[in-house]
Amino acid sequence: MKTIRRLDLDDARRLIAGAAIRAQQIGVPMCIAVTDESGQLIAFERMEGGKVTSTTIAIDKAFTAAAAKKATHDYGSASQPGAPAYGINSAIGGRLMVVGGGLPVLFEDEVVGGVGISSGTPAQDQDVAEAAIAHWRRQD
Amino acid sequence: MKTIRRLDLDDARRLIAGAAIRAQQIGVPMCIAVTDESGQLIAFERMEGGKVTSTTIAIDKAFTAAAAKKATHDYGSASQPGAPAYGINSAIGGRLMVVGGGLPVLFEDEVVGGVGISSGTPAQDQDVAEAAIAHWRRQD
Amino acid sequence: MKTIRRLDLDDARRLIAGAAIRAQQIGVPMCIAVTDESGQLIAFERMEGGKVTSTTIAIDKAFTAAAAKKATHDYGSASQPGAPAYGINSAIGGRLMVVGGGLPVLFEDEVVGGVGISSGTPAQDQDVAEAAIAHWRRQD
Amino acid sequence: MKTIRRLDLDDARRLIAGAAIRAQQIGVPMCIAVTDESGQLIAFERMEGGKVTSTTIAIDKAFTAAAAKKATHDYGSASQPGAPAYGINSAIGGRLMVVGGGLPVLFEDEVVGGVGISSGTPAQDQDVAEAAIAHWRRQD
């Protein structure tokens, strides 16, 4: 038997709130997903104007970041043509996302969840994911 | 009618044991999957700290290696942009893995199963898959 | 943030060992799957003679039992024609199993994982799943 | 390591020929699938006038019969409302077929493959599957 820590629903709401604040600042309505450390969805919000396709993409970015313990943009560079993880983007039925915007959420060096953002450019999505975590840390 | 040879459960356990020994040596907890020569799962273990995403990826690497009779890293080079098998990574619902870490298991020049490793870098995964087979051969 | 308990790999191995002992007693080789409390696979074995179809079915029974915190045979009665959960068997891409043989694993009244058995009749599968948990408790 | 027997391509062709003869006798053009003992497709023919939907259904009937070592019509009775395997029809992404027309092919009491027939009524499909196996045995 072992003990692990994971985000609870309050954490997920704070991450979403932090993401929404940043999304409004940059003027890009986003889909925002938060998963637990196993990649299972805790909470999701599609802001007014967020893209329908981004619903799945945000959820899968959060899933990837949490369950693979790795930022999705790191998979982006590792999976370029010629790079070692080339072709991994279609793994797990295409759920493994290699586009920026998915970040693991760390607590005392452990992955406790994941946040996934989609609707902007990958750089915007990643920026909003970072802002979500920074907001969550400030309140923690 | 024809006769084929395939790994049995004891073989699968030895392959997993060999993989786990090497994974511990290099300090990377792995997901370890062994399939029969048809790509059907015989045994699987997720070591403590192995990634959740790697569960499916390890199983699919073993499936690919056994059922396609080819190391997954060989698909990696064959599927680069401009190469003949470009785009094959998304075949079979994304199960065809082109990332290193999946190896066919050979016995007297016949494929009798597959081993799939995931959680490290592709090079680490491949190294552990090779160690699994070497361990299995030594005990055979 | 919250703290949860889950099965580790040693627990999974003990559950598999317990299932295999009972399967041998009743003379039915089984597919045996153990998941963590989120329904993610920890370990799996297909005994010699276990059915290929039962690979997926055992994994999905363990997934259902752990992630829905409910024995799969309880879904069986709840999903009969006219009953409230009628039709739920095809949910989650068909992964939600309503056939006996999947049991949640409880520790101090919390679900910490799931065990899924397949290859026999549903009654045999359930019997082996119960034996797996009983064996695990004795050694705990 | 273990040794198993399975149908080869000549066997598959004979099974298809036997099915086609019977299908012509009863005036129902059929989809005819033959898998190996692991449920992997060896050969398939859609007779002129066979149904497009029956392509997948015939393949999945042969898969089920071989990989579960059981006639699909036996699953039909075992999975009626109130029966123990109720709800199993949606397992494995819906590939587990409980409609008649899938039969395991036995050789010296071992399952060596499966035949799946679809386009007629389930009774016609099962009749043609039986004729396929009888034809194959006669030539064997």
Coordinates of C-alpha atoms in Angstrom, one line a residue:
Chain A
M1 CA 0.0 0.0 0.0
K2 CA 1.2 3.5 -0.7
T3 CA 0.1 7.0 -0.1
I4 CA 0.0 9.7 -2.7
R5 CA -1.0 13.3 -2.9
R6 CA -3.3 14.8 -5.5
L7 CA -5.2 18.0 -6.3
D8 CA -8.6 18.3 -4.8
L9 CA -11.6 20.2 -6.3
D10 CA -10.6 23.4 -4.6
D11 CA -7.2 23.2 -6.2
A12 CA -8.7 22.6 -9.5
R13 CA -11.0 25.6 -9.2
R14 CA -8.1 27.8 -8.3
L15 CA -6.1 26.6 -11.3
I16 CA -9.1 27.4 -13.5
A17 CA -9.5 30.8 -12.0
G18 CA -5.9 31.6 -12.5
A19 CA -6.0 30.5 -16.1
A20 CA -9.2 32.5 -16.8
I21 CA -7.6 35.7 -15.4
R22 CA -4.6 35.3 -17.7
A23 CA -6.8 34.4 -20.6
Q24 CA -8.8 37.6 -20.2
Q25 CA -5.6 39.7 -19.9
I26 CA -4.4 38.4 -23.3
G27 CA -7.9 38.5 -24.8
V28 CA -8.0 34.8 -25.8
P29 CA -11.0 32.8 -24.4
M30 CA -9.7 29.3 -23.5
C31 CA -10.7 25.8 -22.7
I32 CA -9.2 24.9 -19.3
A33 CA -8.8 21.4 -18.0
V34 CA -7.4 20.1 -14.7
T35 CA -6.7 16.5 -14.0
D36 CA -5.5 14.6 -11.0
E37 CA -2.1 13.0 -10.9
S38 CA -3.4 9.9 -12.8
G39 CA -4.7 12.1 -15.6
Q40 CA -8.3 11.8 -14.7
L41 CA -10.4 15.0 -15.2
I42 CA -11.3 16.9 -12.0
A43 CA -12.7 20.1 -13.5
F44 CA -13.1 21.8 -16.9
E45 CA -14.4 25.1 -18.2
R46 CA -14.8 26.3 -21.7
M47 CA -14.8 30.1 -21.5
E48 CA -17.2 32.0 -23.7
G49 CA -15.7 31.8 -27.1
G50 CA -13.4 28.9 -26.3
K51 CA -13.1 26.4 -29.3
V52 CA -15.1 23.2 -29.3
T53 CA -12.1 21.2 -30.6
S54 CA -10.1 22.6 -27.7
T55 CA -12.3 20.8 -25.2
T56 CA -10.7 17.5 -26.0
I57 CA -7.3 19.0 -26.6
A58 CA -7.2 20.8 -23.3
I59 CA -8.3 17.6 -21.4
D60 CA -5.7 15.5 -23.3
K61 CA -3.0 18.1 -22.6
A62 CA -3.7 17.9 -18.9
F63 CA -3.9 14.1 -19.1
T64 CA -0.5 14.0 -20.8
A65 CA 1.2 16.4 -18.5
A66 CA 0.0 14.7 -15.3
A67 CA 0.2 11.0 -16.4
A68 CA 3.6 11.4 -18.2
K69 CA 4.9 13.9 -15.6
K70 CA 6.1 16.1 -18.4
A71 CA 5.2 19.4 -20.1
T72 CA 3.5 18.8 -23.4
H73 CA 5.9 21.3 -25.1
D74 CA 8.8 19.2 -24.0
Y75 CA 7.3 16.3 -26.0
G76 CA 7.0 18.8 -28.8
S77 CA 10.8 19.2 -29.1
A78 CA 11.5 15.5 -28.2
S79 CA 9.2 14.3 -31.0
Q80 CA 10.4 16.5 -33.9
P81 CA 11.5 14.6 -37.0
G82 CA 14.8 12.9 -36.2
A83 CA 14.4 13.3 -32.5
P84 CA 14.1 10.2 -30.3
A85 CA 10.3 10.4 -29.5
Y86 CA 9.3 11.1 -33.1
G87 CA 5.8 9.8 -33.8
I88 CA 4.7 9.6 -30.1
N89 CA 2.0 12.1 -30.8
S90 CA -0.4 9.4 -32.0
A91 CA 0.1 7.2 -29.0
I92 CA -2.8 6.3 -26.7
G93 CA -5.3 6.8 -29.5
G94 CA -3.9 10.2 -30.1
R95 CA -4.4 11.4 -26.5
L96 CA -0.7 12.0 -26.0
M97 CA -0.3 15.7 -26.8
V98 CA 3.0 17.1 -27.9
V99 CA 1.7 20.7 -28.4
G100 CA 2.4 23.3 -25.8
G101 CA -0.2 24.1 -23.2
G102 CA -0.1 21.1 -20.9
L103 CA 1.9 21.3 -17.6
P104 CA 2.2 19.0 -14.7
V105 CA 1.3 20.5 -11.4
L106 CA 4.1 19.9 -8.8
F107 CA 3.9 19.9 -5.0
E108 CA 7.1 19.3 -3.1
D109 CA 8.6 17.7 -6.2
E110 CA 5.8 15.3 -6.8
V111 CA 3.3 15.5 -9.6
V112 CA -0.1 16.0 -8.1
G113 CA -2.1 16.9 -11.2
G114 CA -2.0 18.5 -14.6
V115 CA -3.4 21.6 -16.3
G116 CA -4.2 21.8 -20.0
I117 CA -5.1 24.9 -21.9
S118 CA -6.3 25.2 -25.5
S119 CA -7.8 27.7 -27.9
G120 CA -4.9 30.1 -28.5
T121 CA -1.5 29.6 -30.1
P122 CA 0.6 27.0 -28.3
A123 CA 2.7 29.8 -26.8
Q124 CA -0.5 31.5 -25.5
D125 CA -1.8 28.2 -24.2
Q126 CA 1.5 27.5 -22.4
D127 CA 1.6 31.0 -21.0
V128 CA -1.9 30.6 -19.6
A129 CA -1.1 27.2 -18.1
E130 CA 1.9 28.8 -16.4
A131 CA -0.2 31.6 -15.0
A132 CA -2.7 29.1 -13.7
I133 CA -0.1 27.3 -11.7
A134 CA 1.5 30.6 -10.5
H135 CA -2.0 31.8 -9.3
W136 CA -2.6 28.5 -7.5
R137 CA 0.8 28.6 -5.8
R138 CA 0.2 32.2 -4.5
Q139 CA -3.0 31.2 -2.8
D140 CA -1.7 27.9 -1.5
Chain B
M1 CA -2.4 -26.5 -40.3
K2 CA 0.8 -25.2 -38.9
T3 CA 2.8 -25.2 -35.7
I4 CA 4.2 -22.1 -34.1
R5 CA 6.2 -21.4 -31.0
R6 CA 5.4 -18.7 -28.5
L7 CA 6.5 -17.4 -25.2
D8 CA 4.7 -18.9 -22.2
L9 CA 3.9 -17.2 -18.9
D10 CA 7.2 -18.2 -17.3
D11 CA 9.1 -16.6 -20.2
A12 CA 7.1 -13.5 -19.8
R13 CA 7.9 -13.3 -16.1
R14 CA 11.6 -13.8 -16.8
L15 CA 11.5 -11.0 -19.4
I16 CA 9.8 -8.7 -16.8
A17 CA 12.3 -9.6 -14.2
G18 CA 15.2 -8.9 -16.5
A19 CA 13.7 -5.6 -17.4
A20 CA 13.2 -4.6 -13.8
I21 CA 16.8 -5.4 -12.9
R22 CA 18.1 -3.1 -15.6
A23 CA 15.5 -0.4 -14.9
Q24 CA 16.7 -0.4 -11.3
Q25 CA 20.4 -0.2 -12.3
I26 CA 19.7 2.9 -14.4
G27 CA 17.3 4.4 -11.9
V28 CA 14.3 4.7 -14.1
P29 CA 11.1 2.9 -13.0
M30 CA 9.5 1.4 -16.1
C31 CA 6.2 0.0 -17.5
I32 CA 7.1 -3.4 -18.8
A33 CA 4.8 -5.4 -21.2
V34 CA 5.3 -8.8 -22.7
T35 CA 3.1 -10.1 -25.6
D36 CA 2.9 -13.4 -27.4
E37 CA 3.9 -13.6 -31.1
S38 CA 0.4 -12.4 -32.1
G39 CA 0.8 -9.2 -30.1
Q40 CA -1.6 -10.3 -27.4
L41 CA -0.6 -9.4 -23.8
I42 CA 0.8 -12.1 -21.6
A43 CA 2.0 -10.1 -18.6
F44 CA 2.5 -6.5 -17.5
E45 CA 4.0 -4.7 -14.6
R46 CA 4.1 -1.0 -13.8
M47 CA 7.1 -0.4 -11.5
E48 CA 6.7 2.0 -8.6
G49 CA 7.0 5.4 -10.3
G50 CA 6.3 4.1 -13.8
K51 CA 4.2 6.6 -15.8
V52 CA 0.5 6.0 -16.4
T53 CA 0.7 7.0 -20.0
S54 CA 3.5 4.4 -20.4
T55 CA 1.0 1.6 -19.5
T56 CA -0.6 1.8 -22.9
I57 CA 2.6 2.8 -24.7
A58 CA 4.6 -0.2 -23.3
I59 CA 1.8 -2.6 -24.3
D60 CA 1.6 -1.1 -27.7
K61 CA 5.4 -1.2 -28.2
A62 CA 5.4 -4.9 -27.4
F63 CA 2.4 -5.4 -29.7
T64 CA 4.1 -3.6 -32.5
A65 CA 7.4 -5.4 -32.1
A66 CA 5.8 -8.9 -32.0
A67 CA 3.1 -8.5 -34.5
A68 CA 5.2 -6.6 -37.0
K69 CA 8.3 -8.6 -36.3
K70 CA 10.3 -5.4 -36.1
A71 CA 12.0 -3.3 -33.4
T72 CA 10.0 -0.1 -32.9
H73 CA 13.1 2.1 -33.3
D74 CA 13.4 0.6 -36.8
Y75 CA 10.0 2.0 -37.5
G76 CA 11.3 5.3 -36.1
S77 CA 13.8 5.7 -38.9
A78 CA 11.5 4.2 -41.6
S79 CA 8.8 6.7 -40.7
Q80 CA 10.7 10.0 -40.8
P81 CA 9.4 12.7 -43.2
G82 CA 10.2 11.7 -46.7
A83 CA 10.9 8.0 -45.7
P84 CA 8.7 5.2 -47.1
A85 CA 6.7 4.5 -44.0
Y86 CA 6.1 8.2 -43.1
G87 CA 2.8 8.5 -41.2
I88 CA 2.5 4.9 -40.1
N89 CA 2.7 5.9 -36.4
S90 CA -1.0 6.6 -36.4
A91 CA -2.0 3.3 -37.9
I92 CA -4.1 0.7 -36.0
G93 CA -5.7 3.5 -34.0
G94 CA -2.3 4.8 -33.0
R95 CA -1.2 1.4 -31.6
L96 CA 1.7 1.1 -34.1
M97 CA 4.6 2.5 -32.1
V98 CA 7.6 4.0 -33.9
V99 CA 9.4 5.1 -30.7
G100 CA 12.3 2.9 -29.4
G101 CA 11.6 0.5 -26.6
G102 CA 9.8 -2.3 -28.3
L103 CA 11.7 -5.4 -29.4
P104 CA 10.6 -8.7 -31.0
V105 CA 11.7 -11.7 -29.0
L106 CA 13.4 -14.3 -31.2
F107 CA 13.9 -18.0 -30.7
E108 CA 15.8 -19.9 -33.4
D109 CA 15.2 -17.0 -35.8
E110 CA 11.4 -17.0 -35.2
V111 CA 9.5 -14.3 -33.5
V112 CA 7.9 -15.8 -30.4
G113 CA 6.8 -12.7 -28.6
G114 CA 7.5 -9.0 -27.9
V115 CA 8.7 -6.9 -25.1
G116 CA 7.7 -3.2 -24.7
I117 CA 9.3 -0.7 -22.3
S118 CA 8.2 2.8 -21.5
S119 CA 8.8 5.6 -19.0
G120 CA 12.3 6.6 -19.8
T121 CA 13.9 8.2 -22.8
P122 CA 13.5 6.0 -25.9
A123 CA 17.2 5.1 -25.6
Q124 CA 16.7 4.0 -22.0
D125 CA 13.5 2.1 -22.9
Q126 CA 15.4 0.3 -25.7
D127 CA 18.3 -0.4 -23.4
V128 CA 16.0 -2.0 -20.8
A129 CA 14.2 -4.0 -23.5
E130 CA 17.5 -5.4 -24.7
A131 CA 18.5 -6.2 -21.1
A132 CA 15.2 -8.1 -20.6
I133 CA 15.9 -10.3 -23.6
A134 CA 19.5 -10.9 -22.6
H135 CA 18.4 -11.9 -19.1
W136 CA 15.8 -14.3 -20.6
R137 CA 18.3 -15.9 -22.8
R138 CA 20.8 -16.4 -20.0
Q139 CA 18.2 -18.3 -18.0
D140 CA 16.9 -20.3 -20.9
Chain C
M1 CA -4.6 19.0 -1.8
K2 CA -5.6 15.6 -0.6
T3 CA -3.9 12.3 0.3
I4 CA -5.1 9.0 -1.0
R5 CA -4.0 5.4 -0.5
R6 CA -3.5 3.0 -3.4
L7 CA -2.2 -0.5 -4.0
D8 CA 1.5 -0.7 -4.8
L9 CA 3.1 -3.3 -7.1
D10 CA 3.7 -5.8 -4.2
D11 CA 0.0 -5.7 -3.4
A12 CA -0.8 -6.3 -7.1
R13 CA 1.5 -9.3 -7.2
R14 CA -0.1 -10.7 -4.1
L15 CA -3.6 -10.3 -5.6
I16 CA -2.5 -12.0 -8.8
A17 CA -0.9 -14.8 -6.8
G18 CA -4.1 -15.3 -4.8
A19 CA -6.2 -15.4 -7.9
A20 CA -3.9 -17.9 -9.6
I21 CA -4.1 -20.3 -6.6
R22 CA -7.9 -20.3 -6.7
A23 CA -8.0 -20.5 -10.5
Q24 CA -5.8 -23.6 -10.3
Q25 CA -8.0 -25.1 -7.6
I26 CA -11.1 -24.8 -9.8
G27 CA -9.2 -25.8 -12.9
V28 CA -9.9 -22.7 -14.9
P29 CA -6.9 -20.7 -16.3
M30 CA -7.7 -17.0 -15.9
C31 CA -6.7 -13.6 -17.1
I32 CA -5.9 -11.6 -14.0
A33 CA -5.7 -7.8 -13.9
V34 CA -5.0 -5.4 -11.0
T35 CA -5.5 -1.6 -11.2
D36 CA -4.9 1.2 -8.9
E37 CA -7.8 3.2 -7.4
S38 CA -8.0 5.3 -10.5
G39 CA -8.5 2.3 -12.7
Q40 CA -5.0 2.4 -14.2
L41 CA -3.3 -1.0 -14.7
I42 CA -0.6 -2.0 -12.3
A43 CA -0.1 -5.6 -13.2
F44 CA -1.6 -8.4 -15.4
E45 CA -1.1 -12.0 -16.1
R46 CA -2.7 -14.4 -18.6
M47 CA -2.4 -17.9 -17.2
E48 CA -1.6 -20.7 -19.6
G49 CA -4.9 -21.3 -21.4
G50 CA -6.5 -18.0 -20.4
K51 CA -8.6 -16.5 -23.2
V52 CA -7.3 -13.7 -25.5
T53 CA -10.6 -11.9 -25.3
S54 CA -10.3 -12.0 -21.5
T55 CA -7.2 -9.9 -21.6
T56 CA -9.2 -6.8 -22.3
I57 CA -12.2 -8.0 -20.3
A58 CA -10.2 -8.6 -17.1
I59 CA -8.5 -5.2 -17.4
D60 CA -11.8 -3.5 -18.0
K61 CA -13.5 -5.3 -15.1
A62 CA -10.7 -4.1 -12.7
F63 CA -10.9 -0.6 -14.2
T64 CA -14.7 -0.6 -13.7
A65 CA -14.6 -2.0 -10.1
A66 CA -11.9 0.5 -9.0
A67 CA -12.9 3.6 -10.8
A68 CA -16.7 3.2 -10.2
K69 CA -16.1 1.8 -6.7
K70 CA -18.5 -1.0 -7.4
A71 CA -18.4 -4.7 -8.1
T72 CA -19.2 -5.4 -11.7
H73 CA -21.9 -7.9 -10.8
D74 CA -23.7 -5.1 -9.0
Y75 CA -23.8 -3.3 -12.3
G76 CA -25.2 -6.5 -13.8
S77 CA -28.3 -6.3 -11.8
A78 CA -28.6 -2.5 -12.0
S79 CA -28.4 -2.6 -15.8
Q80 CA -31.1 -5.2 -16.6
P81 CA -33.9 -4.1 -18.9
G82 CA -36.1 -1.8 -17.1
A83 CA -33.6 -1.1 -14.3
P84 CA -32.2 2.4 -13.8
A85 CA -28.7 1.7 -15.3
Y86 CA -30.0 -0.2 -18.3
G87 CA -27.6 0.3 -21.3
I88 CA -24.6 1.4 -19.2
N89 CA -22.6 -1.6 -20.4
S90 CA -21.6 0.2 -23.6
A91 CA -20.4 3.3 -21.8
I92 CA -16.8 4.5 -22.0
G93 CA -16.3 2.8 -25.3
G94 CA -17.6 -0.5 -23.9
R95 CA -15.0 -0.4 -21.0
L96 CA -17.7 -0.3 -18.3
M97 CA -18.2 -4.0 -17.5
V98 CA -21.4 -5.3 -16.0
V99 CA -20.4 -8.9 -15.9
G100 CA -19.3 -10.5 -12.6
G101 CA -15.5 -10.8 -12.0
G102 CA -14.5 -7.3 -11.1
L103 CA -14.2 -6.2 -7.5
P104 CA -13.0 -3.1 -5.8
V105 CA -10.2 -3.6 -3.3
L106 CA -11.0 -1.9 0.0
F107 CA -8.6 -0.9 2.7
E108 CA -10.2 0.7 5.8
D109 CA -13.4 1.4 3.9
E110 CA -11.6 3.2 1.0
V111 CA -11.2 1.9 -2.5
V112 CA -7.5 1.4 -3.1
G113 CA -7.6 -0.6 -6.3
G114 CA -9.5 -3.1 -8.4
V115 CA -9.1 -6.7 -9.4
G116 CA -10.6 -8.1 -12.6
I117 CA -10.8 -11.8 -13.6
S118 CA -12.0 -13.3 -16.8
S119 CA -12.0 -16.6 -18.7
G120 CA -14.5 -18.7 -16.7
T121 CA -18.2 -18.2 -16.1
P122 CA -19.0 -15.0 -14.4
A123 CA -19.6 -16.9 -11.2
Q124 CA -16.1 -18.5 -11.4
D125 CA -14.5 -15.2 -12.3
Q126 CA -16.2 -13.6 -9.2
D127 CA -15.1 -16.4 -7.0
V128 CA -11.5 -16.1 -8.1
A129 CA -11.6 -12.3 -7.6
E130 CA -12.9 -12.8 -4.1
A131 CA -10.2 -15.4 -3.4
A132 CA -7.6 -12.9 -4.7
I133 CA -8.7 -10.3 -2.2
A134 CA -8.9 -12.8 0.7
H135 CA -5.4 -14.0 -0.1
W136 CA -4.1 -10.4 -0.1
R137 CA -5.8 -9.6 3.2
R138 CA -4.3 -12.7 4.9
Q139 CA -0.8 -11.7 3.9
D140 CA -1.3 -8.0 4.8
Chain D
M1 CA 8.3 -21.6 -24.6
K2 CA 5.3 -23.5 -25.9
T3 CA 4.1 -24.8 -29.2
I4 CA 0.6 -24.3 -30.6
R5 CA -1.2 -25.3 -33.7
R6 CA -3.1 -22.9 -35.9
L7 CA -4.8 -22.7 -39.2
D8 CA -2.7 -21.8 -42.2
L9 CA -3.8 -20.0 -45.3
D10 CA -4.8 -23.2 -47.1
D11 CA -7.1 -24.1 -44.3
A12 CA -8.6 -20.6 -44.4
R13 CA -9.3 -20.9 -48.1
R14 CA -10.9 -24.3 -47.6
L15 CA -13.1 -22.9 -44.9
I16 CA -14.1 -20.0 -47.1
A17 CA -14.8 -22.4 -50.0
G18 CA -17.0 -24.5 -47.8
A19 CA -18.9 -21.5 -46.6
A20 CA -19.4 -20.2 -50.1
I21 CA -20.8 -23.5 -51.3
R22 CA -23.4 -23.6 -48.5
A23 CA -24.2 -19.9 -49.0
Q24 CA -25.0 -20.5 -52.6
Q25 CA -27.2 -23.5 -51.8
I26 CA -29.3 -21.4 -49.4
G27 CA -29.2 -18.4 -51.8
V28 CA -27.7 -15.9 -49.3
P29 CA -24.5 -14.2 -50.3
M30 CA -22.3 -13.9 -47.2
C31 CA -19.3 -12.2 -45.7
I32 CA -16.9 -14.9 -44.6
A33 CA -14.0 -14.4 -42.2
V34 CA -11.4 -16.8 -40.9
T35 CA -9.0 -16.0 -38.1
D36 CA -6.1 -17.8 -36.5
E37 CA -6.4 -19.1 -32.9
S38 CA -5.5 -15.7 -31.5
G39 CA -8.4 -14.1 -33.4
Q40 CA -6.2 -12.4 -36.0
L41 CA -7.6 -12.4 -39.5
I42 CA -6.2 -14.9 -42.0
A43 CA -8.6 -14.5 -44.9
F44 CA -11.8 -12.8 -45.8
E45 CA -14.2 -12.7 -48.7
R46 CA -17.4 -10.7 -49.3
M47 CA -19.4 -12.7 -51.8
E48 CA -21.2 -10.6 -54.5
G49 CA -24.2 -9.2 -52.6
G50 CA -22.8 -9.6 -49.1
K51 CA -23.5 -6.7 -46.8
V52 CA -21.0 -4.0 -46.1
T53 CA -21.8 -4.0 -42.3
S54 CA -21.3 -7.7 -42.3
T55 CA -17.6 -7.2 -43.1
T56 CA -16.8 -6.1 -39.6
I57 CA -19.4 -8.4 -38.1
A58 CA -18.1 -11.5 -39.7
I59 CA -14.5 -10.6 -38.7
D60 CA -15.6 -9.9 -35.1
K61 CA -17.6 -13.2 -35.0
A62 CA -14.5 -15.2 -36.1
F63 CA -12.4 -13.2 -33.6
T64 CA -14.8 -13.9 -30.7
A65 CA -15.2 -17.6 -31.5
A66 CA -11.4 -18.2 -31.8
A67 CA -10.1 -15.9 -29.0
A68 CA -12.9 -16.8 -26.5
K69 CA -12.9 -20.5 -27.6
K70 CA -16.7 -20.3 -27.8
A71 CA -19.5 -20.2 -30.4
T72 CA -21.0 -16.8 -30.6
H73 CA -24.5 -18.2 -30.3
D74 CA -23.5 -19.6 -26.9
Y75 CA -22.7 -16.1 -25.8
G76 CA -26.2 -15.2 -27.2
S77 CA -28.0 -17.4 -24.6
A78 CA -25.5 -16.6 -21.8
S79 CA -26.0 -12.9 -22.2
Q80 CA -29.8 -12.7 -22.3
P81 CA -31.3 -10.3 -19.7
G82 CA -31.0 -12.0 -16.3
A83 CA -28.3 -14.5 -17.5
P84 CA -24.8 -14.3 -16.1
A85 CA -23.0 -12.8 -19.0
Y86 CA -25.6 -10.1 -19.7
G87 CA -24.1 -7.0 -21.1
I88 CA -20.9 -8.7 -22.4
N89 CA -21.9 -7.8 -26.0
S90 CA -20.3 -4.4 -25.8
A91 CA -17.0 -5.6 -24.4
I92 CA -13.7 -5.0 -26.3
G93 CA -15.1 -2.0 -28.0
G94 CA -18.1 -4.0 -29.1
R95 CA -16.0 -6.6 -30.9
L96 CA -17.3 -9.4 -28.7
M97 CA -20.1 -10.8 -30.7
V98 CA -23.0 -12.7 -29.1
V99 CA -25.0 -13.2 -32.4
G100 CA -24.9 -16.6 -34.0
G101 CA -22.5 -17.2 -36.9
G102 CA -19.1 -17.4 -35.2
L103 CA -17.6 -20.8 -34.5
P104 CA -14.2 -21.9 -33.1
V105 CA -12.4 -24.3 -35.4
L106 CA -11.1 -27.3 -33.4
F107 CA -8.4 -29.8 -34.2
E108 CA -7.8 -32.6 -31.8
D109 CA -9.7 -30.7 -29.1
E110 CA -7.6 -27.6 -29.5
V111 CA -8.9 -24.3 -30.9
V112 CA -6.8 -23.6 -34.0
G113 CA -8.9 -20.7 -35.4
G114 CA -12.3 -19.2 -35.9
V115 CA -14.8 -18.8 -38.7
G116 CA -17.3 -15.9 -38.8
I117 CA -20.3 -15.6 -41.2
S118 CA -22.6 -12.6 -41.6
S119 CA -25.3 -11.3 -44.0
G120 CA -28.1 -13.7 -43.4
T121 CA -30.2 -14.4 -40.3
P122 CA -28.2 -15.6 -37.4
A123 CA -29.5 -19.1 -38.0
Q124 CA -28.4 -18.9 -41.6
D125 CA -25.0 -17.5 -40.6
Q126 CA -24.5 -20.3 -38.1
D127 CA -25.6 -22.9 -40.6
V128 CA -23.0 -21.6 -43.1
A129 CA -20.3 -21.5 -40.5
E130 CA -21.0 -25.2 -39.6
A131 CA -20.9 -26.1 -43.3
A132 CA -17.6 -24.4 -43.6
I133 CA -16.1 -26.5 -40.9
A134 CA -17.6 -29.7 -42.2
H135 CA -16.2 -29.0 -45.6
W136 CA -12.8 -28.3 -44.2
R137 CA -12.8 -31.5 -42.2
R138 CA -13.8 -33.6 -45.1
Q139 CA -10.8 -32.4 -47.1
D140 CA -8.4 -32.6 -44.1

